[in-house]
């Protein structure tokens, strides 16, 4: 048997959201992966099908059309944008480029489950700073946890899986106090679902601080999770490092075409996002009326803090054909789906087991 090196052995396996429920033959609502319930728009499917005809060629690694559109949209230089096969791949590139053995990569916890995997995979040390009791980033504690070995800090806003966004002013103060030698990655995978005007705006902070990289994805708001397309906006010296470790040809021409078509269809996509945001409010209000401890979310999911009732509530949801994402002993993240899925969640939780007071 071939031995894994020590830093790989310690990596926890990434658990994708479940997609089936044993013993249930009604409709299954898969609300475990923060996917968009809407399928791609016809115009996006058409653009992808045109791109299929040239699949005997490698993709254009420069992604020129998509780069140019995004550069215009965010008023940034084209060299300040780099793509990857999903923003998780871009996050991995940033870590690989700027942290290695003996370096620390810090992030709040609980947060996106891929972070510890990516950090360990790069041979670096994860430093997890607990969220506040309101399940928000504890930025003063994160500042206090910086050491000479800190190389990268991730700020997930809105935070997966708990939902709150970091405030713009508090993040700005934080960045003012972080040494410029540390890369701060603002992961805005759920940024399109943000409605709080005081929430952090990564692009403005990118303009102000040279050590900021902003991560965006086409997976969530644009509904292209299966296609794998994400990107980072960062200064050229950061992009230079990122490009060195990037997987060549990771972003297909099909993904690039879908990205371009999605940006052209932004109004239609915004309508869908607005529906999901309205559904999020409906779910949060109904669950609060039922007496659940709901953390107000700025993303396309809801977090229920359940402590030791987590597994029982998850099993109860499964028994009604609903697959959410339980974090045993902590709580459950339920993705906001279409109205039928959300109705099913509200109905199922009405008679679910409750956490002990
Ligand atoms: C916070 C956060 N960042 C990044 C990602 C990765 O998204 P993708 O690789 O699909 O772009 C996710 C996906 O769940 C996420 O929750």
PDB file of C-alpha atoms in Angstrom, residues 40-171:
ATOM      1  CA  UNK A  40     -30.130  27.404 -16.681  1.00  0.00           C
ATOM      2  CA  UNK A  41     -31.953  29.992 -18.831  1.00  0.00           C
ATOM      3  CA  UNK A  42     -32.707  28.952 -22.458  1.00  0.00           C
ATOM      4  CA  UNK A  43     -30.288  31.635 -23.729  1.00  0.00           C
ATOM      5  CA  UNK A  44     -27.508  30.180 -21.571  1.00  0.00           C
ATOM      6  CA  UNK A  45     -28.229  26.625 -22.755  1.00  0.00           C
ATOM      7  CA  UNK A  46     -28.157  27.838 -26.358  1.00  0.00           C
ATOM      8  CA  UNK A  47     -24.780  29.530 -25.872  1.00  0.00           C
ATOM      9  CA  UNK A  48     -23.400  26.338 -24.316  1.00  0.00           C
ATOM     10  CA  UNK A  49     -24.678  24.180 -27.173  1.00  0.00           C
ATOM     11  CA  UNK A  50     -22.871  26.380 -29.734  1.00  0.00           C
ATOM     12  CA  UNK A  51     -19.640  25.956 -27.777  1.00  0.00           C
ATOM     13  CA  UNK A  52     -20.005  22.159 -27.846  1.00  0.00           C
ATOM     14  CA  UNK A  53     -19.174  22.138 -31.583  1.00  0.00           C
ATOM     15  CA  UNK A  54     -15.539  23.100 -30.904  1.00  0.00           C
ATOM     16  CA  UNK A  55     -14.845  20.584 -28.151  1.00  0.00           C
ATOM     17  CA  UNK A  56     -12.064  18.939 -30.183  1.00  0.00           C
ATOM     18  CA  UNK A  57      -9.973  22.033 -29.327  1.00  0.00           C
ATOM     19  CA  UNK A  58      -8.532  23.019 -25.951  1.00  0.00           C
ATOM     20  CA  UNK A  59     -10.271  26.028 -24.446  1.00  0.00           C
ATOM     21  CA  UNK A  60      -8.865  29.535 -24.714  1.00  0.00           C
ATOM     22  CA  UNK A  61      -7.110  29.894 -21.359  1.00  0.00           C
ATOM     23  CA  UNK A  62      -7.350  33.684 -21.497  1.00  0.00           C
ATOM     24  CA  UNK A  63     -11.189  33.557 -21.479  1.00  0.00           C
ATOM     25  CA  UNK A  64     -11.065  36.867 -23.406  1.00  0.00           C
ATOM     26  CA  UNK A  65     -14.769  37.686 -23.782  1.00  0.00           C
ATOM     27  CA  UNK A  66     -15.697  36.831 -20.223  1.00  0.00           C
ATOM     28  CA  UNK A  67     -12.640  38.644 -18.858  1.00  0.00           C
ATOM     29  CA  UNK A  68     -13.450  41.762 -20.821  1.00  0.00           C
ATOM     30  CA  UNK A  69     -17.118  41.778 -19.713  1.00  0.00           C
ATOM     31  CA  UNK A  70     -16.229  41.347 -16.032  1.00  0.00           C
ATOM     32  CA  UNK A  71     -13.432  43.914 -16.224  1.00  0.00           C
ATOM     33  CA  UNK A  72     -15.950  46.454 -17.554  1.00  0.00           C
ATOM     34  CA  UNK A  73     -18.579  45.531 -15.014  1.00  0.00           C
ATOM     35  CA  UNK A  74     -16.269  45.962 -12.021  1.00  0.00           C
ATOM     36  CA  UNK A  75     -14.078  48.693 -13.578  1.00  0.00           C
ATOM     37  CA  UNK A  76     -10.913  46.653 -13.016  1.00  0.00           C
ATOM     38  CA  UNK A  77      -7.966  45.840 -15.246  1.00  0.00           C
ATOM     39  CA  UNK A  78      -8.279  42.621 -17.276  1.00  0.00           C
ATOM     40  CA  UNK A  79      -5.090  41.313 -15.617  1.00  0.00           C
ATOM     41  CA  UNK A  80      -6.847  41.564 -12.264  1.00  0.00           C
ATOM     42  CA  UNK A  81      -9.273  38.729 -13.101  1.00  0.00           C
ATOM     43  CA  UNK A  82      -8.457  34.994 -13.122  1.00  0.00           C
ATOM     44  CA  UNK A  83     -10.807  32.041 -13.563  1.00  0.00           C
ATOM     45  CA  UNK A  84     -10.918  28.510 -12.262  1.00  0.00           C
ATOM     46  CA  UNK A  85     -13.132  25.419 -12.335  1.00  0.00           C
ATOM     47  CA  UNK A  86     -15.418  26.813  -9.650  1.00  0.00           C
ATOM     48  CA  UNK A  87     -14.404  29.351  -7.029  1.00  0.00           C
ATOM     49  CA  UNK A  88     -13.276  26.488  -4.796  1.00  0.00           C
ATOM     50  CA  UNK A  89     -10.522  25.781  -7.323  1.00  0.00           C
ATOM     51  CA  UNK A  90      -9.557  29.463  -7.333  1.00  0.00           C
ATOM     52  CA  UNK A  91      -9.452  29.390  -3.507  1.00  0.00           C
ATOM     53  CA  UNK A  92      -7.161  26.346  -3.702  1.00  0.00           C
ATOM     54  CA  UNK A  93      -4.889  28.189  -6.142  1.00  0.00           C
ATOM     55  CA  UNK A  94      -4.646  31.192  -3.836  1.00  0.00           C
ATOM     56  CA  UNK A  95      -3.698  28.990  -0.893  1.00  0.00           C
ATOM     57  CA  UNK A  96      -1.176  26.949  -2.904  1.00  0.00           C
ATOM     58  CA  UNK A  97       0.388  30.115  -4.302  1.00  0.00           C
ATOM     59  CA  UNK A  98       0.792  31.936  -0.998  1.00  0.00           C
ATOM     60  CA  UNK A  99       1.020  29.344   1.806  1.00  0.00           C
ATOM     61  CA  UNK A 100       3.062  26.204   2.250  1.00  0.00           C
ATOM     62  CA  UNK A 101       4.575  24.008   4.942  1.00  0.00           C
ATOM     63  CA  UNK A 102       4.852  25.870   8.252  1.00  0.00           C
ATOM     64  CA  UNK A 103       2.491  28.691   7.182  1.00  0.00           C
ATOM     65  CA  UNK A 104      -0.893  29.414   8.742  1.00  0.00           C
ATOM     66  CA  UNK A 105      -4.159  30.046   6.911  1.00  0.00           C
ATOM     67  CA  UNK A 106      -6.880  31.526   9.091  1.00  0.00           C
ATOM     68  CA  UNK A 107     -10.650  31.478   8.732  1.00  0.00           C
ATOM     69  CA  UNK A 108     -13.695  31.645  10.975  1.00  0.00           C
ATOM     70  CA  UNK A 109     -15.271  28.417  12.171  1.00  0.00           C
ATOM     71  CA  UNK A 110     -17.755  27.143  11.440  1.00  0.00           C
ATOM     72  CA  UNK A 111     -17.429  28.226   7.830  1.00  0.00           C
ATOM     73  CA  UNK A 112     -17.117  26.675   4.364  1.00  0.00           C
ATOM     74  CA  UNK A 113     -16.114  23.050   4.840  1.00  0.00           C
ATOM     75  CA  UNK A 114     -13.645  23.065   1.960  1.00  0.00           C
ATOM     76  CA  UNK A 115     -11.287  25.538   3.683  1.00  0.00           C
ATOM     77  CA  UNK A 116      -9.584  23.039   6.046  1.00  0.00           C
ATOM     78  CA  UNK A 117      -9.256  20.543   3.200  1.00  0.00           C
ATOM     79  CA  UNK A 118      -7.647  23.076   0.864  1.00  0.00           C
ATOM     80  CA  UNK A 119      -5.303  24.377   3.553  1.00  0.00           C
ATOM     81  CA  UNK A 120      -4.092  20.924   4.599  1.00  0.00           C
ATOM     82  CA  UNK A 121      -3.769  19.911   0.950  1.00  0.00           C
ATOM     83  CA  UNK A 122      -1.298  22.779   0.481  1.00  0.00           C
ATOM     84  CA  UNK A 123       0.677  21.504   3.485  1.00  0.00           C
ATOM     85  CA  UNK A 124      -0.200  24.617   5.536  1.00  0.00           C
ATOM     86  CA  UNK A 125      -1.789  24.805   9.005  1.00  0.00           C
ATOM     87  CA  UNK A 126      -5.464  25.757   9.401  1.00  0.00           C
ATOM     88  CA  UNK A 127      -6.206  28.287  12.169  1.00  0.00           C
ATOM     89  CA  UNK A 128      -9.921  28.289  13.011  1.00  0.00           C
ATOM     90  CA  UNK A 129     -11.309  31.230  14.953  1.00  0.00           C
ATOM     91  CA  UNK A 130     -14.734  30.509  16.507  1.00  0.00           C
ATOM     92  CA  UNK A 131     -17.725  32.570  15.363  1.00  0.00           C
ATOM     93  CA  UNK A 132     -19.421  34.836  17.915  1.00  0.00           C
ATOM     94  CA  UNK A 133     -22.494  33.517  19.778  1.00  0.00           C
ATOM     95  CA  UNK A 134     -24.581  35.211  17.034  1.00  0.00           C
ATOM     96  CA  UNK A 135     -22.703  33.044  14.500  1.00  0.00           C
ATOM     97  CA  UNK A 136     -20.886  36.002  12.941  1.00  0.00           C
ATOM     98  CA  UNK A 137     -17.182  36.461  12.206  1.00  0.00           C
ATOM     99  CA  UNK A 138     -15.293  37.540  15.332  1.00  0.00           C
ATOM    100  CA  UNK A 139     -12.956  39.979  13.600  1.00  0.00           C
ATOM    101  CA  UNK A 140     -11.190  41.235  16.787  1.00  0.00           C
ATOM    102  CA  UNK A 141     -10.410  37.606  17.706  1.00  0.00           C
ATOM    103  CA  UNK A 142      -9.149  36.982  14.176  1.00  0.00           C
ATOM    104  CA  UNK A 143      -6.851  40.012  14.409  1.00  0.00           C
ATOM    105  CA  UNK A 144      -5.562  38.753  17.745  1.00  0.00           C
ATOM    106  CA  UNK A 145      -4.865  35.326  16.205  1.00  0.00           C
ATOM    107  CA  UNK A 146      -2.461  36.714  13.547  1.00  0.00           C
ATOM    108  CA  UNK A 147       1.100  35.443  13.992  1.00  0.00           C
ATOM    109  CA  UNK A 148       4.279  35.888  11.964  1.00  0.00           C
ATOM    110  CA  UNK A 149       3.317  32.620  10.228  1.00  0.00           C
ATOM    111  CA  UNK A 150      -0.097  33.859   9.032  1.00  0.00           C
ATOM    112  CA  UNK A 151      -0.059  34.042   5.234  1.00  0.00           C
ATOM    113  CA  UNK A 152      -3.711  33.986   4.162  1.00  0.00           C
ATOM    114  CA  UNK A 153      -7.029  34.877   5.846  1.00  0.00           C
ATOM    115  CA  UNK A 154     -10.417  33.839   4.439  1.00  0.00           C
ATOM    116  CA  UNK A 155     -13.504  35.913   5.151  1.00  0.00           C
ATOM    117  CA  UNK A 156     -16.632  34.095   3.994  1.00  0.00           C
ATOM    118  CA  UNK A 157     -19.386  36.684   3.645  1.00  0.00           C
ATOM    119  CA  UNK A 158     -22.244  35.831   3.783  1.00  0.00           C
ATOM    120  CA  UNK A 159     -20.942  32.951   5.875  1.00  0.00           C
ATOM    121  CA  UNK A 160     -21.649  29.375   4.847  1.00  0.00           C
ATOM    122  CA  UNK A 161     -23.331  27.667   6.721  1.00  0.00           C
ATOM    123  CA  UNK A 162     -24.601  30.212   9.270  1.00  0.00           C
ATOM    124  CA  UNK A 163     -25.805  32.997   6.935  1.00  0.00           C
ATOM    125  CA  UNK A 164     -24.788  36.411   8.363  1.00  0.00           C
ATOM    126  CA  UNK A 165     -22.733  38.813   6.240  1.00  0.00           C
ATOM    127  CA  UNK A 166     -19.757  40.678   7.672  1.00  0.00           C
ATOM    128  CA  UNK A 167     -20.421  44.436   7.955  1.00  0.00           C
ATOM    129  CA  UNK A 168     -18.619  46.673   5.449  1.00  0.00           C
ATOM    130  CA  UNK A 169     -17.247  49.079   8.051  1.00  0.00           C
ATOM    131  CA  UNK A 170     -16.070  46.343  10.439  1.00  0.00           C
ATOM    132  CA  UNK A 171     -14.298  44.542   7.595  1.00  0.00           C
TER     133      UNK A 171
END
